[in-house]
C-alpha cells in the first residue's frame, strides 16, 4: 500500500477528502463499497461485477511467479478507476477526484434536467402549427397584414398564437368559440423552448463528461460492457441528436428523444418496463384466443346479417364487423346505435362510424325483428368479455407474481454474490475475516460517494459495525458480512432527537405540574374524541349552511358572506373552528415535538389541511381588495376534509390506509411506464392529428367533422391532439374506455382514413389498457397482500431480542453501548432503529429484518 499521494500533499485539503484518501489507500475498498451499494439497491452495475479485471501489462506475468504477494497490484478491478494508485498522473487523478465529487452532488440536478426536458413538450408551441401557411386563416392574415410574417408573434410562436387565439362563429354555427380548441398551456416561445432544451442537454452532457472524468477519462471504463455500456451509449447518441436538432431547428422529433434520455436515468422505470416486456409472451395466448373469437363472430355476423339493417350498419364486411365486435369487447357495452337514416348506404364508412353508441343498441335492429338474435351477441360477450378478458387479467397477475418471485430470488442470489465478492476484496489475508478498520473505510466511501447512503455519523458507523460483529471479536466473518446489505437499510435515531422545544429551551416549564397535566390531556383519548366531535359539528354546520345548494333550491346569500371580511355569523363560526384546529396542532407539536408529530400520517394530514385553511383564510380575510368567493368556499370545504381522519378510527380502514401509504410510493415506477406510453402516443398523435379537430369554418377538416354527428352533438371539441395536454386527456379517456368511439369517430371522419385512426387506438389499447393497466392491477394485488401480511405482523406484540433490543411495531429500541456483544464506545442511551428498503419493492418485513439484525446468531441469507 502507498504511504502518500500527491493528491493530498496540500495541508488545505478538506478533512472529508483526507478521510476518503485514507480509506481508498486500502486495497479493494472502493470496489467493495460499490459492490455493497449494488447489493443494497437491488441492482448490479457492470463495472463491479468481477473480482478482478484484466492484467495491466502482459510482461507482468513473470512478476506474478516471482512476487506472488503483488498479485493484486498487477490487476485492475473491472471497470473501476482508482485515482490514488497511479502517482504518475497527478493532474488526471486530481481531476478524477473532483469529477467524482461533482457526480455525487449533481445526480439530483441532472435527473431534474431530464424531467424538465420531458415536460417541455407540454408548454412549448406545438410543431404542427409553427408553420401553418396552408391554412386559409393564415393566408387571410398574411393578405390583410403584409407585416404579419415579420411580427414578433410569428417569430416567437410561429402561427400557433394566431390559430389558438382565433375566435368567431364556428363551422357548427356557434358564436364566439375558439377555432382550434387547446389547453392554453403554450407558456414558452419557440426560442425559450429551444433555450431550455439546449441548456438541459448541455448540462446532462456536462454531467456525463464528469462521469467520464470519474472513470479516469478511459473510454473502456466509461463504456464498460453491460448495463453501463448500453445506457451511456443511448445517452450519448440521444444527446447528440437533441443538441444537433435544436441548433439546426429541426426539433419535430425531439419529444421522443426527451423521453428516451429520461428513461435511461430511471432505473426503477427500466425494471418495470422489462417486467412488462417479459409478460407479453404470456399474455399473447389469451389475446390470440380473443382474436380467433372476434374473427369467427365477425365472419358469422357478416353472413347471418347480410342485407339487413343490422348487417349494413355493423357488419358490412369482415373488417368492419371485427371492429364492431372489438368495440363491444373494449367498452363492455359500447357498440352502435340504430341509425335509421343511414342504414341504406352501407358503403358510406362515415355513416357506420357516426353510429357508434352503447350496447345493447348494437343488436336492436335485429333483436326487434327476431328475439333469437340476442343469442349471437350475448354468447359473444360471455366468451370474449366475461371469460377471455378476465383470463388475460388472470394471466397478467400470475405472470407478474412469477416475475416478482423471480426478482426476489435473483436479488437474493445477486446480493449474496456481490457481498461475497466484496468480502473477498477486503479479506486480504484470506483468513475468512475482515478487520474493523476495513469496514469503517468502506462505510466512509459509502457515505461520501453514494448520494442515497450519505449521512452516516460516526455513531451510526459504530452501531452498524456492532450489529455486524455478533461475536464481539472486532472482526467480521463471511457469515456476518452477509448482513451488510440489511445494515445499510437502517435509520437510527437518538431518543434525544425527539426532545420537544419546551423540554430543550424551557426546562423549568417542562418540569412543572401544569405542563405535565397539559401533556396528559393532549396525549389522552379524550382529547382526540373532543377534536372528532368538533369535526363532526363543523361538518354539520357546513352542511346546514349549504343545504339549499345541495338540495338544488334557489337561494340568495348574504352579500357580506363574499365580501372578504369576517362580518357574518357563518364566517365567525368557521373562524372559530379554524382557531380550534390550529390550537390542536400547536398543542400536539408542543407536547410531542416535531419529529414524533410528523411520524404520524394522520398528524401530517391534519397539519396539511390546517395549514392550507390558514393560508387561504389569511389571503382572503386579510384587509385588501381581494374577495374571491370561490376561494372562500374552498376554505370552508377544506375544513370538512378533516373528517377523513375519523376513518382512521376504524381499525380495518386504518389497515388499508397504512397499506396504501406503503404501496403508492412503490407504485410510482409502474405508473411512470404508463406515463411514458401515454407520452409516446400523445406525441405521435400530435404529429398525425394536430390541428385535425378544428371548428375553423375555412378549414376542410371542420367541414368534414360536421358529418361526425355524435362527435359534434357531444361537443367533444376539446378532445383533440392540438397540444400535449389535450392529447394526454384523450389518451386518459381511452384508458378508461368511456365513449372513446365518439372521440375516434371525429378523427376518422375528419381525416377520411379510418383504419389509420383505428390502428392508432388499437395499438394504444393493447399497450395501455390490456398491457400496463393489467400490470398496475397485478402490482396492486401482489403488493396489497404482501404488505397486509407485513403490517399485521408489525402490529404484533412487543418482543424482546436476547436482551439486545425491544421491537415495538416497526422499530427496535436499544442501548447502543453494547450491541450483540460488541462494545461501541458510546455511552448508555436510548436509540430507535427502523428499516426501510431502498429498492422500493413492497416486500420487506421490517420486524423480521430487525429481529435478524439484533440476534446474536448471524445468517448468510442476506
mmCIF file of N, CA, C and O in Angstrom, residues 466-472 477-484 486-487 801-804 819-822 848-862:
data_model
loop_
_atom_site.group_PDB
_atom_site.id
_atom_site.type_symbol
_atom_site.label_atom_id
_atom_site.label_comp_id
_atom_site.label_asym_id
_atom_site.label_seq_id
_atom_site.Cartn_x
_atom_site.Cartn_y
_atom_site.Cartn_z
ATOM 1 N N UNK A 466 -21.179 -2.822 15.164
ATOM 2 C CA UNK A 466 -21.524 -3.702 16.276
ATOM 3 C C UNK A 466 -22.623 -4.685 15.876
ATOM 4 O O UNK A 466 -22.617 -5.845 16.316
ATOM 5 N N UNK A 467 -23.576 -4.238 15.064
ATOM 6 C CA UNK A 467 -24.623 -5.143 14.592
ATOM 7 C C UNK A 467 -24.063 -6.224 13.681
ATOM 8 O O UNK A 467 -24.580 -7.351 13.634
ATOM 9 N N UNK A 468 -23.007 -5.893 12.941
ATOM 10 C CA UNK A 468 -22.355 -6.901 12.108
ATOM 11 C C UNK A 468 -21.540 -7.866 12.954
ATOM 12 O O UNK A 468 -21.566 -9.083 12.743
ATOM 13 N N UNK A 469 -20.822 -7.320 13.927
ATOM 14 C CA UNK A 469 -19.890 -8.110 14.743
ATOM 15 C C UNK A 469 -20.659 -8.815 15.861
ATOM 16 O O UNK A 469 -20.659 -8.384 17.016
ATOM 17 N N UNK A 470 -21.273 -9.922 15.549
ATOM 18 C CA UNK A 470 -22.160 -10.584 16.501
ATOM 19 C C UNK A 470 -21.425 -11.376 17.575
ATOM 20 O O UNK A 470 -22.016 -11.733 18.595
ATOM 21 N N UNK A 471 -20.147 -11.688 17.358
ATOM 22 C CA UNK A 471 -19.409 -12.422 18.382
ATOM 23 C C UNK A 471 -18.472 -11.530 19.181
ATOM 24 O O UNK A 471 -17.763 -11.998 20.080
ATOM 25 N N UNK A 472 -18.425 -10.227 18.848
ATOM 26 C CA UNK A 472 -17.647 -9.281 19.649
ATOM 27 C C UNK A 472 -16.147 -9.377 19.492
ATOM 28 O O UNK A 472 -15.405 -8.831 20.327
ATOM 29 N N UNK A 477 -16.786 -11.918 10.109
ATOM 30 C CA UNK A 477 -16.666 -13.161 9.350
ATOM 31 C C UNK A 477 -17.497 -13.074 8.079
ATOM 32 O O UNK A 477 -18.272 -12.135 7.877
ATOM 33 N N UNK A 478 -17.359 -14.073 7.243
ATOM 34 C CA UNK A 478 -18.122 -14.082 5.987
ATOM 35 C C UNK A 478 -19.629 -14.128 6.267
ATOM 36 O O UNK A 478 -20.405 -13.447 5.605
ATOM 37 N N UNK A 479 -20.037 -14.938 7.249
ATOM 38 C CA UNK A 479 -21.464 -15.026 7.570
ATOM 39 C C UNK A 479 -21.976 -13.701 8.125
ATOM 40 O O UNK A 479 -23.097 -13.278 7.816
ATOM 41 N N UNK A 480 -21.170 -13.036 8.952
ATOM 42 C CA UNK A 480 -21.584 -11.742 9.497
ATOM 43 C C UNK A 480 -21.639 -10.673 8.411
ATOM 44 O O UNK A 480 -22.523 -9.818 8.401
ATOM 45 N N UNK A 481 -20.697 -10.733 7.484
ATOM 46 C CA UNK A 481 -20.621 -9.748 6.404
ATOM 47 C C UNK A 481 -21.855 -9.819 5.508
ATOM 48 O O UNK A 481 -22.245 -8.827 4.875
ATOM 49 N N UNK A 482 -22.505 -10.992 5.477
ATOM 50 C CA UNK A 482 -23.680 -11.170 4.619
ATOM 51 C C UNK A 482 -24.844 -10.287 5.048
ATOM 52 O O UNK A 482 -25.806 -10.115 4.295
ATOM 53 N N UNK A 483 -24.775 -9.717 6.281
ATOM 54 C CA UNK A 483 -25.829 -8.820 6.752
ATOM 55 C C UNK A 483 -25.588 -7.367 6.365
ATOM 56 O O UNK A 483 -26.397 -6.502 6.704
ATOM 57 N N UNK A 484 -24.506 -7.083 5.638
ATOM 58 C CA UNK A 484 -24.156 -5.695 5.319
ATOM 59 C C UNK A 484 -25.276 -5.001 4.547
ATOM 60 O O UNK A 484 -25.569 -3.818 4.754
ATOM 61 N N UNK A 486 -28.467 -5.428 4.736
ATOM 62 C CA UNK A 486 -29.564 -5.032 5.622
ATOM 63 C C UNK A 486 -29.155 -3.919 6.564
ATOM 64 O O UNK A 486 -29.967 -3.051 6.914
ATOM 65 N N UNK A 487 -27.896 -3.922 6.980
ATOM 66 C CA UNK A 487 -27.408 -2.898 7.915
ATOM 67 C C UNK A 487 -27.602 -1.497 7.344
ATOM 68 O O UNK A 487 -28.017 -0.560 8.040
ATOM 69 N N UNK A 801 -35.450 -9.146 22.238
ATOM 70 C CA UNK A 801 -34.449 -9.921 21.498
ATOM 71 C C UNK A 801 -33.212 -10.118 22.369
ATOM 72 O O UNK A 801 -32.345 -9.241 22.446
ATOM 73 N N UNK A 802 -33.106 -11.226 23.056
ATOM 74 C CA UNK A 802 -31.901 -11.640 23.776
ATOM 75 C C UNK A 802 -31.296 -10.518 24.612
ATOM 76 O O UNK A 802 -30.072 -10.394 24.718
ATOM 77 N N UNK A 803 -32.144 -9.649 25.136
ATOM 78 C CA UNK A 803 -31.623 -8.546 25.936
ATOM 79 C C UNK A 803 -30.967 -7.452 25.131
ATOM 80 O O UNK A 803 -30.445 -6.477 25.693
ATOM 81 N N UNK A 804 -30.971 -7.569 23.779
ATOM 82 C CA UNK A 804 -30.307 -6.582 22.926
ATOM 83 C C UNK A 804 -31.235 -5.435 22.553
ATOM 84 O O UNK A 804 -30.817 -4.292 22.465
ATOM 85 N N UNK A 819 -23.790 -3.867 21.764
ATOM 86 C CA UNK A 819 -24.754 -4.476 20.844
ATOM 87 C C UNK A 819 -24.218 -5.819 20.389
ATOM 88 O O UNK A 819 -23.083 -5.907 19.890
ATOM 89 N N UNK A 820 -24.993 -6.840 20.539
ATOM 90 C CA UNK A 820 -24.640 -8.225 20.173
ATOM 91 C C UNK A 820 -23.232 -8.584 20.651
ATOM 92 O O UNK A 820 -22.464 -9.221 19.927
ATOM 93 N N UNK A 821 -22.889 -8.115 21.845
ATOM 94 C CA UNK A 821 -21.612 -8.471 22.445
ATOM 95 C C UNK A 821 -20.454 -7.585 22.061
ATOM 96 O O UNK A 821 -19.317 -7.845 22.465
ATOM 97 N N UNK A 822 -20.698 -6.542 21.304
ATOM 98 C CA UNK A 822 -19.622 -5.651 20.848
ATOM 99 C C UNK A 822 -19.732 -4.301 21.544
ATOM 100 O O UNK A 822 -20.796 -3.677 21.545
ATOM 101 N N UNK A 848 -39.140 -8.689 10.956
ATOM 102 C CA UNK A 848 -38.262 -9.851 10.827
ATOM 103 C C UNK A 848 -36.826 -9.418 10.571
ATOM 104 O O UNK A 848 -35.881 -10.024 11.098
ATOM 105 N N UNK A 849 -36.657 -8.386 9.740
ATOM 106 C CA UNK A 849 -35.302 -7.909 9.445
ATOM 107 C C UNK A 849 -34.626 -7.371 10.705
ATOM 108 O O UNK A 849 -33.435 -7.622 10.936
ATOM 109 N N UNK A 850 -35.372 -6.648 11.537
ATOM 110 C CA UNK A 850 -34.809 -6.124 12.784
ATOM 111 C C UNK A 850 -34.454 -7.260 13.744
ATOM 112 O O UNK A 850 -33.407 -7.230 14.402
ATOM 113 N N UNK A 851 -35.322 -8.261 13.829
ATOM 114 C CA UNK A 851 -35.029 -9.397 14.701
ATOM 115 C C UNK A 851 -33.750 -10.102 14.255
ATOM 116 O O UNK A 851 -32.925 -10.502 15.089
ATOM 117 N N UNK A 852 -33.559 -10.218 12.966
ATOM 118 C CA UNK A 852 -32.367 -10.874 12.448
ATOM 119 C C UNK A 852 -31.108 -10.069 12.756
ATOM 120 O O UNK A 852 -30.064 -10.620 13.118
ATOM 121 N N UNK A 853 -31.220 -8.739 12.637
ATOM 122 C CA UNK A 853 -30.051 -7.894 12.876
ATOM 123 C C UNK A 853 -29.642 -7.869 14.347
ATOM 124 O O UNK A 853 -28.450 -7.840 14.673
ATOM 125 N N UNK A 854 -30.621 -7.877 15.251
ATOM 126 C CA UNK A 854 -30.301 -7.756 16.677
ATOM 127 C C UNK A 854 -30.111 -9.116 17.356
ATOM 128 O O UNK A 854 -29.867 -9.168 18.550
ATOM 129 N N UNK A 855 -30.225 -10.190 16.589
ATOM 130 C CA UNK A 855 -29.959 -11.517 17.150
ATOM 131 C C UNK A 855 -28.464 -11.773 17.121
ATOM 132 O O UNK A 855 -27.749 -11.332 16.199
ATOM 133 N N UNK A 856 -27.978 -12.504 18.098
ATOM 134 C CA UNK A 856 -26.531 -12.755 18.179
ATOM 135 C C UNK A 856 -26.067 -13.798 17.172
ATOM 136 O O UNK A 856 -24.872 -13.896 16.897
ATOM 137 N N UNK A 857 -26.957 -14.569 16.622
ATOM 138 C CA UNK A 857 -26.566 -15.564 15.612
ATOM 139 C C UNK A 857 -26.646 -14.931 14.248
ATOM 140 O O UNK A 857 -27.642 -14.297 13.907
ATOM 141 N N UNK A 858 -25.616 -15.051 13.455
ATOM 142 C CA UNK A 858 -25.578 -14.453 12.119
ATOM 143 C C UNK A 858 -26.195 -15.403 11.123
ATOM 144 O O UNK A 858 -26.309 -16.599 11.325
ATOM 145 N N UNK A 859 -26.591 -14.805 10.019
ATOM 146 C CA UNK A 859 -27.221 -15.571 8.949
ATOM 147 C C UNK A 859 -26.593 -15.183 7.654
ATOM 148 O O UNK A 859 -26.249 -14.084 7.381
ATOM 149 N N UNK A 860 -26.427 -16.081 6.797
ATOM 150 C CA UNK A 860 -25.872 -15.803 5.482
ATOM 151 C C UNK A 860 -26.914 -15.574 4.453
ATOM 152 O O UNK A 860 -26.670 -15.464 3.286
ATOM 153 N N UNK A 861 -28.136 -15.441 4.885
ATOM 154 C CA UNK A 861 -29.213 -15.286 3.946
ATOM 155 C C UNK A 861 -29.327 -13.933 3.370
ATOM 156 O O UNK A 861 -30.009 -13.694 2.425
ATOM 157 N N UNK A 862 -28.553 -12.931 3.848
ATOM 158 C CA UNK A 862 -28.612 -11.590 3.325
ATOM 159 C C UNK A 862 -29.826 -10.953 3.715
ATOM 160 O O UNK A 862 -30.255 -10.022 3.145
#
